[in-house]
Coordinates of C-alpha atoms in Angstrom, one line a residue:
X1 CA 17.4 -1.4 -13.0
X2 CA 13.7 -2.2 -13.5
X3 CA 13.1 -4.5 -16.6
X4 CA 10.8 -3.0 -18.9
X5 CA 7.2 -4.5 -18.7
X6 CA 4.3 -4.2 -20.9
X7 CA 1.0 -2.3 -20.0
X8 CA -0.2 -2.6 -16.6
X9 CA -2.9 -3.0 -17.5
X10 CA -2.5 -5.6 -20.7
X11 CA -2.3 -9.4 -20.5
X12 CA 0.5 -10.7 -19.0
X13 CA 0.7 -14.5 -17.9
X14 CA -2.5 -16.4 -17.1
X15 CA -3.2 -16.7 -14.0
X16 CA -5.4 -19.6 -12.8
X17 CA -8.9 -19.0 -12.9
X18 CA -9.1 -17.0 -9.7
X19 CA -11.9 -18.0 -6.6
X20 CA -15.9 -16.0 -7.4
X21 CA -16.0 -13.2 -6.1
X22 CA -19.7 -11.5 -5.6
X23 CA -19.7 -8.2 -7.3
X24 CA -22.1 -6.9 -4.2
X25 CA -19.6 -6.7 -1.5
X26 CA -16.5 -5.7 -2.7
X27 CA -14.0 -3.9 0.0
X28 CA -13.9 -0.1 -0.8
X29 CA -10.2 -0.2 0.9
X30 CA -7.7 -2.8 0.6
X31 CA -3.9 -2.4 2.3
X32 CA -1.4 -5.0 1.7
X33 CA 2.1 -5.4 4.2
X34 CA 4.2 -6.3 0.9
X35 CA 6.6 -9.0 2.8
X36 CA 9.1 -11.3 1.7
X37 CA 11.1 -9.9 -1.1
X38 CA 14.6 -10.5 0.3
X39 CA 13.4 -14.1 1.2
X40 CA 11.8 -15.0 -2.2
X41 CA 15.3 -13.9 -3.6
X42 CA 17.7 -15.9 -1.6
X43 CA 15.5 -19.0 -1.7
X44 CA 16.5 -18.9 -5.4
X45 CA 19.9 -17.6 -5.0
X46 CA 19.7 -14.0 -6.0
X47 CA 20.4 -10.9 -4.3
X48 CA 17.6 -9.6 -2.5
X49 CA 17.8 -6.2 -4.7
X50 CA 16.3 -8.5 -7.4
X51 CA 13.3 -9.3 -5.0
X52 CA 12.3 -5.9 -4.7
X53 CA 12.7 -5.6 -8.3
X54 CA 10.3 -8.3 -8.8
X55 CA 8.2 -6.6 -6.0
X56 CA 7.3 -3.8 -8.0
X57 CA 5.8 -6.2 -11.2
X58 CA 3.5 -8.1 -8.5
X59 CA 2.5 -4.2 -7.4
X60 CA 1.4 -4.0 -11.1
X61 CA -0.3 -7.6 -11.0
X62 CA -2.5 -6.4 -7.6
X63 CA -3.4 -2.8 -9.2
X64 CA -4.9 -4.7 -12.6
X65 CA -6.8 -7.5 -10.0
X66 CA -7.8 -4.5 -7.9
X67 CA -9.0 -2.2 -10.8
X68 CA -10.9 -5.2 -12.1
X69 CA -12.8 -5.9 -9.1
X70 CA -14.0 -2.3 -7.9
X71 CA -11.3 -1.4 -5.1
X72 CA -11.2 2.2 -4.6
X73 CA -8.4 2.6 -2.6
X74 CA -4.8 0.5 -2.6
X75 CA -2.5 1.2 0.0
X76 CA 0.9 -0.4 -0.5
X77 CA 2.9 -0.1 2.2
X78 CA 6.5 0.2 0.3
X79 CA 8.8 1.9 3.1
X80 CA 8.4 1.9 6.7
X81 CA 10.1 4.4 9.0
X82 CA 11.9 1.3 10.3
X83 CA 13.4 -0.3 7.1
X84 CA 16.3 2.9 6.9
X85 CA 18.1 0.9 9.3
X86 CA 18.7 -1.4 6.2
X87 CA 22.1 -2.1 4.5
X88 CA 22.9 1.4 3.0
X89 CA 23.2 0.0 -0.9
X90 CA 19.9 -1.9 -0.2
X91 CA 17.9 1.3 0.9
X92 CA 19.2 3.8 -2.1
X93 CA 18.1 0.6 -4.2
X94 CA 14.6 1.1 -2.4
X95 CA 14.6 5.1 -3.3
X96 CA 15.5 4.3 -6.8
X97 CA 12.6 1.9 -7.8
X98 CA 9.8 4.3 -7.4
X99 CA 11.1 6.8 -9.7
X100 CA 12.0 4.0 -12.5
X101 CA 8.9 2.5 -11.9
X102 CA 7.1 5.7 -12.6
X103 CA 9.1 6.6 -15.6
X104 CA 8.0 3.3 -16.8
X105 CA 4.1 3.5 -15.9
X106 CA 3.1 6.8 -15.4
X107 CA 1.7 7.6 -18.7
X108 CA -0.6 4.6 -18.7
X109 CA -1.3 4.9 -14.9
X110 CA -2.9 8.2 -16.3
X111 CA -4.6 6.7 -19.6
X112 CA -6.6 4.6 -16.6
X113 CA -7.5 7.1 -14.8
X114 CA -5.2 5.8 -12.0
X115 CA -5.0 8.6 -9.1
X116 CA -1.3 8.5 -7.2
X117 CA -1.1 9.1 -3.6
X118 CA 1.3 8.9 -0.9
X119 CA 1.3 8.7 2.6
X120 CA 4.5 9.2 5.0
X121 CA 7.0 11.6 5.5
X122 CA 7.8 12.8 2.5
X123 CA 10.5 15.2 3.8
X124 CA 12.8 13.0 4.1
X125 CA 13.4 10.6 0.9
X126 CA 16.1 11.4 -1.6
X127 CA 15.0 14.5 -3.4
X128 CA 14.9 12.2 -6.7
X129 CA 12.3 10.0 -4.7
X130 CA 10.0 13.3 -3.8
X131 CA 10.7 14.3 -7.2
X132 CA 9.1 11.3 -9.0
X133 CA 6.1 11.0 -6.3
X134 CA 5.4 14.8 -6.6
X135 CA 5.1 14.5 -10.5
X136 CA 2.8 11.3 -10.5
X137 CA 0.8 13.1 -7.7
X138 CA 0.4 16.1 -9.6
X139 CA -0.3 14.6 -13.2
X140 CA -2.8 12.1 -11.3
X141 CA -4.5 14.5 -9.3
X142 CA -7.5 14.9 -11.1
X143 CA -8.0 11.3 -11.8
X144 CA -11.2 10.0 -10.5
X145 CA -10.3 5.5 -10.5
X146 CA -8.6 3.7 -8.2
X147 CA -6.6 5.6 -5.8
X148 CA -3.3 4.0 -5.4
X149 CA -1.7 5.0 -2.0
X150 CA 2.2 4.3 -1.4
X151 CA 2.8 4.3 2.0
X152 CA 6.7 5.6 2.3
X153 CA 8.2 6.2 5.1
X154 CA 5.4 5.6 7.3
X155 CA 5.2 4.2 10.9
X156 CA 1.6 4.7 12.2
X157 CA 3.5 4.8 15.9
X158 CA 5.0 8.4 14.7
X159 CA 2.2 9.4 12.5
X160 CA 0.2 9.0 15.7
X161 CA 2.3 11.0 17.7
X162 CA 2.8 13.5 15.3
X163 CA -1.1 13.8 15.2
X164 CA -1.4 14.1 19.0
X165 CA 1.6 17.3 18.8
X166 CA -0.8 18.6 16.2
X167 CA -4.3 18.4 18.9
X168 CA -2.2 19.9 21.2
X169 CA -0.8 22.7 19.1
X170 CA -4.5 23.1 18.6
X171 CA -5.6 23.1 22.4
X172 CA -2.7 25.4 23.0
X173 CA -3.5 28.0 20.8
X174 CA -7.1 27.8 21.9
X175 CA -8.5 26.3 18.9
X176 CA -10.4 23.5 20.3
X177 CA -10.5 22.0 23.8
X178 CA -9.5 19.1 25.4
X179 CA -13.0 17.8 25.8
X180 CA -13.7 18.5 21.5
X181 CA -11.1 15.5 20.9
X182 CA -13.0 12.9 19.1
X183 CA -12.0 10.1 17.2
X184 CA -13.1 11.5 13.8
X185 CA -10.8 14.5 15.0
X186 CA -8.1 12.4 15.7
X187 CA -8.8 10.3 12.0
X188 CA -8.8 14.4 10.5
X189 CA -5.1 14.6 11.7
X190 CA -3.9 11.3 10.3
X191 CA -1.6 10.9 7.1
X192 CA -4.6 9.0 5.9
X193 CA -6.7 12.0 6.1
X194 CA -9.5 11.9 3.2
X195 CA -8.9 8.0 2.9
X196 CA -12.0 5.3 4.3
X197 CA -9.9 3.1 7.1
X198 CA -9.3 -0.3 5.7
X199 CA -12.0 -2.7 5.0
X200 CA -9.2 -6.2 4.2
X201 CA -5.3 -6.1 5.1
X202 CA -3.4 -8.6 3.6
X203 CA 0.3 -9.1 4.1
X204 CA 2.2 -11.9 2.5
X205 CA 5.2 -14.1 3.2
X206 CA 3.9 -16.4 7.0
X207 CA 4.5 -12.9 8.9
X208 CA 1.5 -12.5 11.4
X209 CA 1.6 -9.4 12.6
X210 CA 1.0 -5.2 11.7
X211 CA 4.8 -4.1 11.8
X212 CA 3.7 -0.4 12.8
X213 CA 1.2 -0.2 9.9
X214 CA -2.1 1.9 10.0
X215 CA -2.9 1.0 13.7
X216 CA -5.6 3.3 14.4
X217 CA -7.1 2.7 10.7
X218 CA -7.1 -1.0 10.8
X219 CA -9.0 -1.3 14.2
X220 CA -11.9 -2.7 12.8
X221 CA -10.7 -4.5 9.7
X222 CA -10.4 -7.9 8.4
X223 CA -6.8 -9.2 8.2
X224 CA -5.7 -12.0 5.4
X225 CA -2.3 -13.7 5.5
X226 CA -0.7 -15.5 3.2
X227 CA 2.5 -17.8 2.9
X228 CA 3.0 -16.8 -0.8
X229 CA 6.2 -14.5 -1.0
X230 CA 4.9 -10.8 -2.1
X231 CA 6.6 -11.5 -5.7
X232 CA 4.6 -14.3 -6.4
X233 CA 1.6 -13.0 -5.5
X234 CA -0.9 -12.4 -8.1
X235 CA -4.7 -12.3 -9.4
X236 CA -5.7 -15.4 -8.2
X237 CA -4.4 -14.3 -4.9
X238 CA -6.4 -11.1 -4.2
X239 CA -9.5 -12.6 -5.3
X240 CA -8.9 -15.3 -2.9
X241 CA -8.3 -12.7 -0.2
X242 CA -11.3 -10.8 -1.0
X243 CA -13.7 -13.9 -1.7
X244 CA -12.5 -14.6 2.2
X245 CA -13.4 -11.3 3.1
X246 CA -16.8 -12.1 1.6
X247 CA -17.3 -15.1 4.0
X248 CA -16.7 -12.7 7.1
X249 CA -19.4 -11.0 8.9
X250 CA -18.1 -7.2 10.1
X251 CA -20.0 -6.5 13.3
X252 CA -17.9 -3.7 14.7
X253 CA -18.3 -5.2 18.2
X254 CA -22.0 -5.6 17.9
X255 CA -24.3 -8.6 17.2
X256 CA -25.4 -9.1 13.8

């Protein structure tokens, strides 16, 4: 079970004094590969369940950070379409926390003005999971803050696919033709539909690389890692990642 936390969005530990960040270019988008759960567990000799469980607190610590500096979007990338290949006790663990988490957090995730989202199949969780997802969606839906995305089950590999049966459903039927496929129209049939691509990935724990996570939406955007294990990962961490994303200059394949 989830240990009971305060607010979200109350004081917690302090952090140290986090890196300056310019309020004039703040990333509208942020995503974040949470990685290394199971790892920050067994390094202190505790079942990886417990990382996860930890997990979810450091998801509170990055919404605060995010809310604070004027993210719009947060895309946490809790599931992939890969992980059900998990031990069995581990993965019903994983379909549990959302829906304790919420029951935890929901009401003050609405006092904030907090909007849910998620992205994946949906279909296929544990009709508890949809259950609690559908409920924060619907009692969030008319918030206007940050947008909190949870991607679940989500490989951008299928999502792709599933976007290119779509187009050709489309051509099929005579809809549209072959020569009316744009990117934009391909972006339209995405799970991220109605959400800006990515401006900063980060993904924690040493892993460098994407692990089948928004490929076409992070083509043009900046990419952070980190060492940290996602449960430590805090404040002083985002504002590190975005003060880095400060020092970049996006050209988009152009000179500027």
């Amino acid at each position: 079970m989830i240990n009971r936390v305060r607010s979200w969005w109350s004081a917690e530990q302090k952090d140290e004094q986090p890196p300056a960040v310019s309020k004039d270019n703040i990333p509208q988008h942020v995503a974040v590969i949470m990685d290394g759960n199971g790892r920050w567990a067994r390094r202190l000799g505790m079942p990886r369940v417990v990382g996860h469980q930890n997990g979810m607190k450091a998801v509170k610590r990055t919404a605060i950070a995010a809310d604070e500096l004027g993210i719009k979007y947060l895309t946490m990338y809790a599931f992939s379409t890969e992980n059900w290949t998990r031990p069995k006790e581990e993965v019903e663990f994983l379909m549990r926390l959302p829906e304790e988490f919420l029951a935890i957090e929901l009401d003050e995730l609405i006092e904030k003005n907090v909007q849910v989202r998620v992205m994946g199949h949906k279909e296929y969780l544990p009709s508890h999971t949809q259950a609690a997802f559908e409920e924060a969606i619907r009692r969030t839906e008319h918030n206007t803050g940050l947008i909190l995305n949870f991607a679940v089950n989500y490989g951008s590999r299928l999502e792709i696919t599933e976007a290119m049966k779509k187009i050709g459903r489309e051509i099929e039927g005579g809809t549209i033709k072959a020569e009316d496929i744009t990117s934009e129209l391909i972006g339209k049939s995405l799970l991220s539909e109605g959400i800006p691509d990515p401006d900063l990935l980060i993904r924690t724990s040493g892993e460098l690389r994407l692990s089948n996570f928004m490929l076409w939406q992070l083509a043009y955007s900046e990419l952070w890692f980190t060492d940290i294990y996602w449960p430590e990962f805090n404040k002083e961490h985002l504002y590190e990642a975005v003060a880095e994303y400060q020092r970049r200059s996006r050209r988009y394949g152009g000179l500027k």
